[in-house]
Amino acid sequence: MKKLILLAAFIISVNSFAGISLTGGTSGSWSAITNASGGKDLSGNFAFTNSGTSKITLTTGTDKILSGTVIQLPVGGKLEIYKIDGTGTPQLIKAVQGNSTSVSYYTFTSNLDGNANTLPAGTAPEVAALTPGGTPTPTPSPTPTPTPSPSPAPTPTPTPGTQTKNYMPRSRVDYDLTKAMTTSGFAGLENARNDKNGTSLDIKYIGETGRYKDGGDKVVKYRKTTNGMALVGTVGVDNFIFGGGFGYQDSSIKYREKFDGIKENLDSYQFMISGGYNFTKDTDLSSVLTYSHNKHKYNSSSLKYTAYDDAKYNSKVIDFQMRLGSKFSSNESYIKPFIGFGITNVTENEIEKLGLDKAKGTSANATIGAYGQLALSSSVNLFGNLEYEHRFSNKSYHRDRNFKNISGKMEALDYDGIFNAEVGVKFKLSRFDVTTSYELRDIHNHLFKVGFGVKF
């Protein structure tokens, strides 16, 4: 009889898994049903493809779903987990309803066997890592007033629960590269002044590596590498200087820890115009306007985050900065302190595949710093730049992202003011020059530049 029951359970199990799709080519353990003492063990990652109801049936005391197993349900799918009682009748342990708009997951936090009456404590659904946090509490109207007043009053006074925060893998690389182009614009104006106006054209290779750890809850973490170029030109007319430039970079962003397995590829294009006016030979006003268009694309090698695979969106960054500086000079060597004001906007378009609306952040900002140059000889100059930027809004430019069709949001990035430092050397060869520099942006980002310039 026992053998017949086990055989029946096995047949039910095979039938119930007919709608399972095993996903390969991703990181993590593969789906497996293995023999165990007296029954079967289910482990790994299972992706149900049936948009209706799928079933898992366990034989009492013998079959188990092992801790760490991940069950994926399609949009609108439903999963029912059964056990077989002593009479051979299936009894429902738990019914799990998938999300109506997104792929959803259940991760088992401990073993579940055929003796269970409910899911393990802590087992919770995740909707493609996009579950909106918190459950709204209905507010009755009119507000009921109990009579008589309940007593005694609870001590301490209870407080409402904290709403769950939701995060997604996102970066500020689009913003960082825009600011790097703005810095190149100011450097072009400064070089034009030092070269007594005229016309110049600089071509720069830009290579960057860095890492990022979000402030606050420190959930979003990533490493990045960037390669690209920038073309900057300037022309001087009397006390005026005009400039412009174009840049392109390709970046690879690898998310860490919570979002391990997700990569983001970023193509960035910058367009820059600049201008300056020399009040005296030592005091001047400069301004730079940079526009950046960015194409983002996610790739995921993690089954838990398959919803992100091939998700795409565009972003744009507009950065306007104006600076007033005055030199303290000795021939070719000098130090120029400066103060500046500006405004920056970052707009991230909606992500259709994830059901996320656009996000937009704008803030006025102020900059204080100093630029310096030391002439080692008539053909070799050392130069450096140190600056700090403060946002008056005290918020990042990458703001909250709301869900389009359901309540909830993705948290904004959380980063402080921007601290930048650069040091480099410039070699002058008649009408040509070669420049190499290292820039530290916001402590964790390392930027390497090699430039070639010509003057007309």
Coordinates of N, CA and C in Angstrom, one line a residue, residues 226-379:
T226 N 34.7 53.0 -17.8 CA 34.3 53.8 -18.9 C 35.4 54.1 -19.8
N227 N 35.1 54.1 -21.1 CA 36.1 54.5 -22.1 C 35.4 55.4 -23.1
G228 N 36.1 56.4 -23.6 CA 35.5 57.3 -24.5 C 36.5 58.4 -24.9
M229 N 35.9 59.5 -25.5 CA 36.7 60.6 -26.0 C 35.9 61.9 -25.9
A230 N 36.6 63.0 -25.9 CA 36.0 64.3 -25.9 C 36.8 65.2 -26.8
L231 N 36.1 66.0 -27.6 CA 36.7 67.0 -28.5 C 36.2 68.4 -28.0
V232 N 37.2 69.3 -27.7 CA 36.9 70.6 -27.2 C 37.7 71.6 -28.0
G233 N 37.0 72.6 -28.5 CA 37.6 73.7 -29.2 C 37.3 75.1 -28.6
T234 N 38.3 76.0 -28.7 CA 38.1 77.4 -28.2 C 38.6 78.4 -29.2
V235 N 38.1 79.6 -29.2 CA 38.5 80.7 -30.0 C 38.4 82.0 -29.1
G236 N 39.5 82.8 -29.2 CA 39.5 84.1 -28.4 C 39.3 85.3 -29.4
V237 N 38.5 86.2 -28.9 CA 38.2 87.5 -29.7 C 38.3 88.6 -28.7
D238 N 39.4 89.4 -28.7 CA 39.6 90.5 -27.7 C 39.5 89.9 -26.3
N239 N 38.5 90.5 -25.5 CA 38.4 90.0 -24.1 C 37.4 88.8 -24.0
F240 N 36.9 88.3 -25.1 CA 35.9 87.3 -25.1 C 36.6 85.9 -25.5
I241 N 36.0 84.9 -25.0 CA 36.5 83.5 -25.4 C 35.2 82.7 -25.6
F242 N 35.2 82.0 -26.7 CA 34.0 81.1 -27.0 C 34.6 79.7 -27.2
G243 N 33.7 78.7 -26.8 CA 34.2 77.3 -27.0 C 33.0 76.4 -27.1
G244 N 33.3 75.2 -27.5 CA 32.3 74.1 -27.7 C 33.0 72.8 -27.7
G245 N 32.2 71.7 -27.5 CA 32.7 70.4 -27.5 C 31.7 69.3 -27.7
F246 N 32.2 68.1 -27.9 CA 31.4 66.9 -28.1 C 32.1 65.7 -27.4
G247 N 31.4 64.9 -26.8 CA 32.0 63.7 -26.1 C 31.1 62.5 -26.3
Y248 N 31.8 61.3 -26.3 CA 31.1 60.0 -26.3 C 31.9 59.0 -25.4
Q249 N 31.1 58.3 -24.5 CA 31.7 57.3 -23.7 C 30.8 56.0 -23.6
D250 N 31.4 54.9 -23.5 CA 30.8 53.6 -23.3 C 31.1 53.1 -21.9
S251 N 30.1 52.8 -21.1 CA 30.3 52.4 -19.7 C 29.7 51.1 -19.4
S252 N 30.4 50.3 -18.6 CA 29.9 49.0 -18.1 C 29.7 49.1 -16.6
I253 N 28.5 48.8 -16.1 CA 28.2 49.0 -14.6 C 27.8 47.6 -14.1
K254 N 28.5 47.1 -13.1 CA 28.2 45.8 -12.5 C 27.7 46.1 -11.1
Y255 N 26.5 45.7 -10.8 CA 25.9 45.9 -9.5 C 26.3 44.7 -8.6
R256 N 26.4 45.1 -7.3 CA 27.0 44.1 -6.3 C 26.0 43.8 -5.2
E257 N 26.3 42.7 -4.5 CA 25.5 42.3 -3.3 C 24.1 42.1 -3.6
K258 N 23.2 42.9 -3.2 CA 21.7 42.6 -3.3 C 21.4 42.4 -4.8
F259 N 22.0 43.2 -5.7 CA 21.7 43.1 -7.1 C 22.8 42.4 -7.9
D260 N 23.5 41.5 -7.3 CA 24.5 40.8 -8.0 C 23.9 40.0 -9.1
G261 N 24.6 40.0 -10.3 CA 24.1 39.3 -11.4 C 23.4 40.3 -12.5
I262 N 23.3 41.6 -12.1 CA 22.7 42.6 -13.0 C 23.8 43.5 -13.5
K263 N 23.9 43.7 -14.8 CA 24.8 44.6 -15.4 C 24.0 45.7 -16.2
E264 N 24.6 46.8 -16.3 CA 24.0 47.9 -17.0 C 25.0 48.4 -18.0
N265 N 24.6 48.5 -19.3 CA 25.5 49.1 -20.3 C 24.9 50.5 -20.6
L266 N 25.8 51.5 -20.7 CA 25.5 52.9 -20.9 C 26.3 53.5 -22.0
D267 N 25.5 54.1 -23.0 CA 26.1 54.9 -24.0 C 25.8 56.3 -23.8
S268 N 26.8 57.2 -23.6 CA 26.6 58.6 -23.3 C 27.2 59.5 -24.3
Y269 N 26.4 60.5 -24.7 CA 26.8 61.6 -25.7 C 26.6 62.9 -25.0
Q270 N 27.7 63.7 -25.1 CA 27.6 65.1 -24.5 C 27.9 66.2 -25.6
F271 N 27.1 67.3 -25.4 CA 27.3 68.4 -26.3 C 27.5 69.6 -25.3
M272 N 28.5 70.4 -25.6 CA 28.9 71.5 -24.7 C 29.2 72.8 -25.4
I273 N 28.7 73.9 -24.8 CA 29.1 75.2 -25.3 C 29.6 76.0 -24.1
S274 N 30.6 76.9 -24.3 CA 31.2 77.6 -23.2 C 31.5 79.1 -23.7
G275 N 31.7 79.9 -22.7 CA 32.1 81.3 -23.0 C 32.7 82.0 -21.8
G276 N 33.5 83.0 -22.1 CA 34.1 83.7 -21.0 C 34.4 85.2 -21.3
Y277 N 34.6 86.0 -20.3 CA 34.9 87.4 -20.5 C 36.0 87.7 -19.5
N278 N 37.1 88.4 -20.0 CA 38.2 88.8 -19.1 C 38.0 90.3 -18.7
F279 N 37.7 90.5 -17.4 CA 37.5 91.8 -16.9 C 38.9 92.5 -16.9
T280 N 39.9 91.8 -16.4 CA 41.2 92.3 -16.4 C 42.1 91.1 -16.8
K281 N 43.4 91.3 -16.7 CA 44.3 90.1 -17.1 C 44.3 89.1 -16.0
D282 N 43.7 89.4 -14.8 CA 43.7 88.4 -13.7 C 42.3 87.9 -13.3
T283 N 41.3 88.7 -13.7 CA 39.9 88.4 -13.2 C 39.0 88.1 -14.4
D284 N 38.2 87.1 -14.3 CA 37.4 86.7 -15.4 C 36.1 86.0 -15.0
L285 N 35.2 85.9 -15.9 CA 33.9 85.2 -15.7 C 33.8 84.1 -16.8
S286 N 33.5 82.9 -16.4 CA 33.3 81.8 -17.3 C 32.0 81.1 -17.1
S287 N 31.5 80.5 -18.2 CA 30.3 79.7 -18.1 C 30.3 78.6 -19.0
V288 N 29.7 77.4 -18.6 CA 29.7 76.2 -19.5 C 28.3 75.6 -19.4
L289 N 27.7 75.3 -20.5 CA 26.4 74.6 -20.6 C 26.6 73.2 -21.3
T290 N 26.3 72.1 -20.6 CA 26.5 70.8 -21.1 C 25.1 70.1 -21.2
Y291 N 24.9 69.4 -22.3 CA 23.7 68.6 -22.4 C 24.2 67.2 -22.7
S292 N 23.6 66.2 -22.0 CA 24.0 64.8 -22.2 C 22.8 63.9 -22.5
H293 N 22.9 63.1 -23.5 CA 21.9 62.1 -23.8 C 22.5 60.7 -23.5
N294 N 21.7 59.9 -22.8 CA 22.3 58.6 -22.3 C 21.3 57.5 -22.6
K295 N 21.8 56.3 -23.1 CA 21.0 55.1 -23.4 C 21.4 54.0 -22.4
H296 N 20.4 53.6 -21.6 CA 20.7 52.6 -20.6 C 20.1 51.2 -21.0
K297 N 20.8 50.2 -20.8 CA 20.2 48.8 -21.0 C 20.7 47.9 -20.0
Y298 N 19.8 47.1 -19.4 CA 20.1 46.1 -18.3 C 20.3 44.8 -18.9
N299 N 21.2 44.0 -18.3 CA 21.3 42.5 -18.6 C 21.3 41.8 -17.2
S300 N 20.6 40.7 -17.1 CA 20.6 39.9 -15.9 C 21.0 38.5 -16.1
S301 N 21.9 38.0 -15.3 CA 22.2 36.6 -15.3 C 21.7 35.9 -14.1
S302 N 20.8 36.5 -13.3 CA 20.2 36.0 -12.1 C 18.7 35.7 -12.4
L303 N 18.2 34.5 -12.1 CA 16.8 34.1 -12.3 C 15.9 35.0 -11.5
K304 N 16.4 35.4 -10.3 CA 15.5 36.3 -9.5 C 15.2 37.6 -10.1
Y305 N 16.1 38.1 -11.0 CA 16.0 39.4 -11.6 C 15.8 39.3 -13.1
T306 N 15.2 38.3 -13.6 CA 15.0 38.1 -15.0 C 14.1 39.3 -15.6
A307 N 13.3 39.9 -14.8 CA 12.5 41.0 -15.3 C 13.3 42.2 -15.8
Y308 N 14.6 42.3 -15.2 CA 15.4 43.4 -15.7 C 16.1 43.1 -17.0
D309 N 16.2 41.8 -17.4 CA 16.9 41.5 -18.6 C 16.3 42.2 -19.8
D310 N 17.2 42.9 -20.5 CA 16.8 43.7 -21.7 C 15.9 44.9 -21.4
A311 N 15.8 45.3 -20.2 CA 15.0 46.5 -19.9 C 15.8 47.7 -20.3
K312 N 15.2 48.7 -20.9 CA 15.9 49.8 -21.5 C 15.2 51.2 -21.1
Y313 N 16.0 52.2 -21.1 CA 15.4 53.6 -20.9 C 16.5 54.6 -21.3
N314 N 16.1 55.8 -21.6 CA 17.0 56.9 -21.9 C 16.9 57.9 -20.7
S315 N 18.0 58.6 -20.6 CA 18.1 59.7 -19.6 C 18.8 60.9 -20.3
K316 N 18.5 62.1 -19.7 CA 19.2 63.3 -20.2 C 19.6 64.1 -19.0
V317 N 20.8 64.8 -19.1 CA 21.3 65.6 -18.1 C 21.6 67.0 -18.7
I318 N 21.2 68.1 -18.0 CA 21.5 69.4 -18.4 C 22.2 70.1 -17.3
D319 N 23.4 70.6 -17.5 CA 24.2 71.2 -16.5 C 24.7 72.6 -16.9
F320 N 24.3 73.6 -16.2 CA 24.8 75.0 -16.5 C 25.6 75.5 -15.3
Q321 N 26.8 75.9 -15.5 CA 27.7 76.4 -14.4 C 28.3 77.7 -14.8
M322 N 28.4 78.7 -13.9 CA 29.1 79.9 -14.1 C 30.0 80.2 -12.9
R323 N 31.3 80.7 -13.3 CA 32.3 80.8 -12.3 C 33.0 82.2 -12.4
L324 N 33.3 82.8 -11.3 CA 34.1 84.0 -11.2 C 35.4 83.7 -10.5
G325 N 36.5 84.0 -11.2 CA 37.8 83.7 -10.6 C 38.8 84.8 -10.8
S326 N 39.8 84.8 -9.9 CA 40.8 85.8 -9.9 C 42.2 85.2 -9.6
K327 N 43.2 85.6 -10.4 CA 44.5 85.0 -10.3 C 45.3 85.7 -9.2
F328 N 46.2 84.9 -8.6 CA 47.3 85.4 -7.8 C 48.5 84.8 -8.6
S329 N 49.2 85.6 -9.4 CA 50.2 85.1 -10.3 C 51.6 85.6 -10.2
S330 N 52.5 84.8 -10.8 CA 53.9 85.1 -10.9 C 54.3 84.6 -12.2
N331 N 54.2 85.4 -13.3 CA 54.5 85.0 -14.6 C 53.6 83.8 -15.1
E332 N 54.2 82.7 -15.4 CA 53.5 81.5 -15.9 C 52.9 80.7 -14.7
S333 N 53.3 80.9 -13.5 CA 52.7 80.2 -12.4 C 51.7 81.0 -11.6
Y334 N 50.6 80.4 -11.2 CA 49.6 81.1 -10.5 C 48.6 80.2 -9.8
I335 N 47.8 80.8 -8.9 CA 46.7 80.1 -8.3 C 45.5 81.0 -8.5
K336 N 44.4 80.3 -8.9 CA 43.1 81.1 -9.1 C 42.0 80.5 -8.3
P337 N 41.6 81.1 -7.2 CA 40.4 80.7 -6.4 C 39.2 81.1 -7.2
F338 N 38.1 80.4 -7.1 CA 36.9 80.7 -7.8 C 35.7 80.3 -7.0
I339 N 34.6 81.0 -7.3 CA 33.3 80.6 -6.8 C 32.3 80.5 -7.9
G340 N 31.3 79.7 -7.8 CA 30.4 79.5 -8.9 C 29.0 79.1 -8.5
F341 N 28.1 79.4 -9.4 CA 26.7 79.0 -9.2 C 26.2 78.3 -10.4
G342 N 25.2 77.5 -10.3 CA 24.6 76.8 -11.4 C 23.4 76.1 -11.1
I343 N 22.9 75.4 -12.1 CA 21.6 74.6 -12.0 C 21.8 73.3 -12.8
T344 N 21.4 72.2 -12.2 CA 21.5 70.9 -12.9 C 20.2 70.1 -12.9
N345 N 19.9 69.5 -14.0 CA 18.7 68.7 -14.1 C 19.0 67.3 -14.6
V346 N 18.5 66.3 -14.0 CA 18.6 64.9 -14.5 C 17.2 64.3 -14.7
T347 N 16.9 63.9 -15.9 CA 15.6 63.3 -16.2 C 15.8 61.9 -16.7
E348 N 15.2 60.9 -16.0 CA 15.2 59.5 -16.4 C 13.9 59.1 -16.9
N349 N 13.8 58.7 -18.2 CA 12.5 58.3 -18.8 C 12.0 57.0 -18.2
E350 N 10.7 56.8 -18.5 CA 10.1 55.6 -17.9 C 10.7 54.3 -18.4
I351 N 10.6 53.2 -17.6 CA 11.1 51.9 -18.0 C 9.9 51.0 -18.3
E352 N 9.5 50.9 -19.5 CA 8.3 50.2 -19.9 C 8.2 48.8 -19.4
K353 N 9.3 48.1 -19.5 CA 9.3 46.6 -19.2 C 9.1 46.4 -17.7
L354 N 9.5 47.4 -16.9 CA 9.4 47.2 -15.4 C 8.2 48.0 -14.9
G355 N 7.4 48.7 -15.7 CA 6.3 49.4 -15.2 C 6.6 50.6 -14.4
L356 N 7.8 51.2 -14.6 CA 8.2 52.4 -13.8 C 8.1 53.7 -14.5
D357 N 7.6 54.7 -13.9 CA 7.4 56.0 -14.5 C 8.7 56.8 -14.5
K358 N 8.7 57.9 -15.1 CA 9.9 58.7 -15.2 C 10.3 59.4 -13.9
A359 N 11.5 59.8 -13.7 CA 12.0 60.5 -12.5 C 12.7 61.7 -13.0
K360 N 12.5 62.8 -12.2 CA 13.1 64.1 -12.6 C 13.6 64.8 -11.4
G361 N 14.9 65.2 -11.4 CA 15.5 65.9 -10.3 C 16.2 67.2 -10.7
T362 N 15.9 68.3 -10.1 CA 16.5 69.6 -10.5 C 16.9 70.3 -9.2
S363 N 18.1 70.9 -9.2 CA 18.6 71.7 -8.1 C 19.6 72.7 -8.5
A364 N 19.5 73.9 -7.8 CA 20.5 74.9 -7.9 C 21.7 74.4 -7.1
N365 N 22.9 74.8 -7.4 CA 24.1 74.4 -6.7 C 25.1 75.5 -6.7
A366 N 26.1 75.3 -5.8 CA 27.2 76.3 -5.7 C 28.5 75.6 -5.6
T367 N 29.5 76.2 -6.2 CA 30.8 75.6 -6.2 C 31.9 76.5 -5.7
I368 N 32.8 76.0 -4.9 CA 34.0 76.7 -4.5 C 35.2 75.9 -4.7
G369 N 36.3 76.6 -5.1 CA 37.5 75.8 -5.4 C 38.6 76.7 -5.9
A370 N 39.7 76.0 -6.4 CA 40.8 76.8 -6.9 C 41.5 75.9 -8.0
Y371 N 42.0 76.7 -9.0 CA 42.8 76.1 -10.1 C 44.2 76.7 -9.9
G372 N 45.2 75.8 -10.2 CA 46.6 76.3 -10.1 C 47.5 75.7 -11.2
Q373 N 48.5 76.5 -11.5 CA 49.5 76.0 -12.5 C 50.9 76.4 -12.1
L374 N 51.8 75.5 -12.3 CA 53.2 75.7 -12.0 C 54.1 75.4 -13.2
A375 N 54.8 76.4 -13.7 CA 55.6 76.3 -14.9 C 57.0 75.7 -14.5
L376 N 57.3 74.5 -14.9 CA 58.6 73.9 -14.6 C 59.6 74.4 -15.6
S377 N 59.2 74.6 -16.8 CA 60.0 75.2 -17.9 C 59.2 75.8 -18.9
S378 N 59.8 76.3 -20.0 CA 59.0 77.0 -21.0 C 58.1 76.0 -21.8
S379 N 58.3 74.7 -21.6 CA 57.6 73.7 -22.3 C 56.8 72.7 -21.4

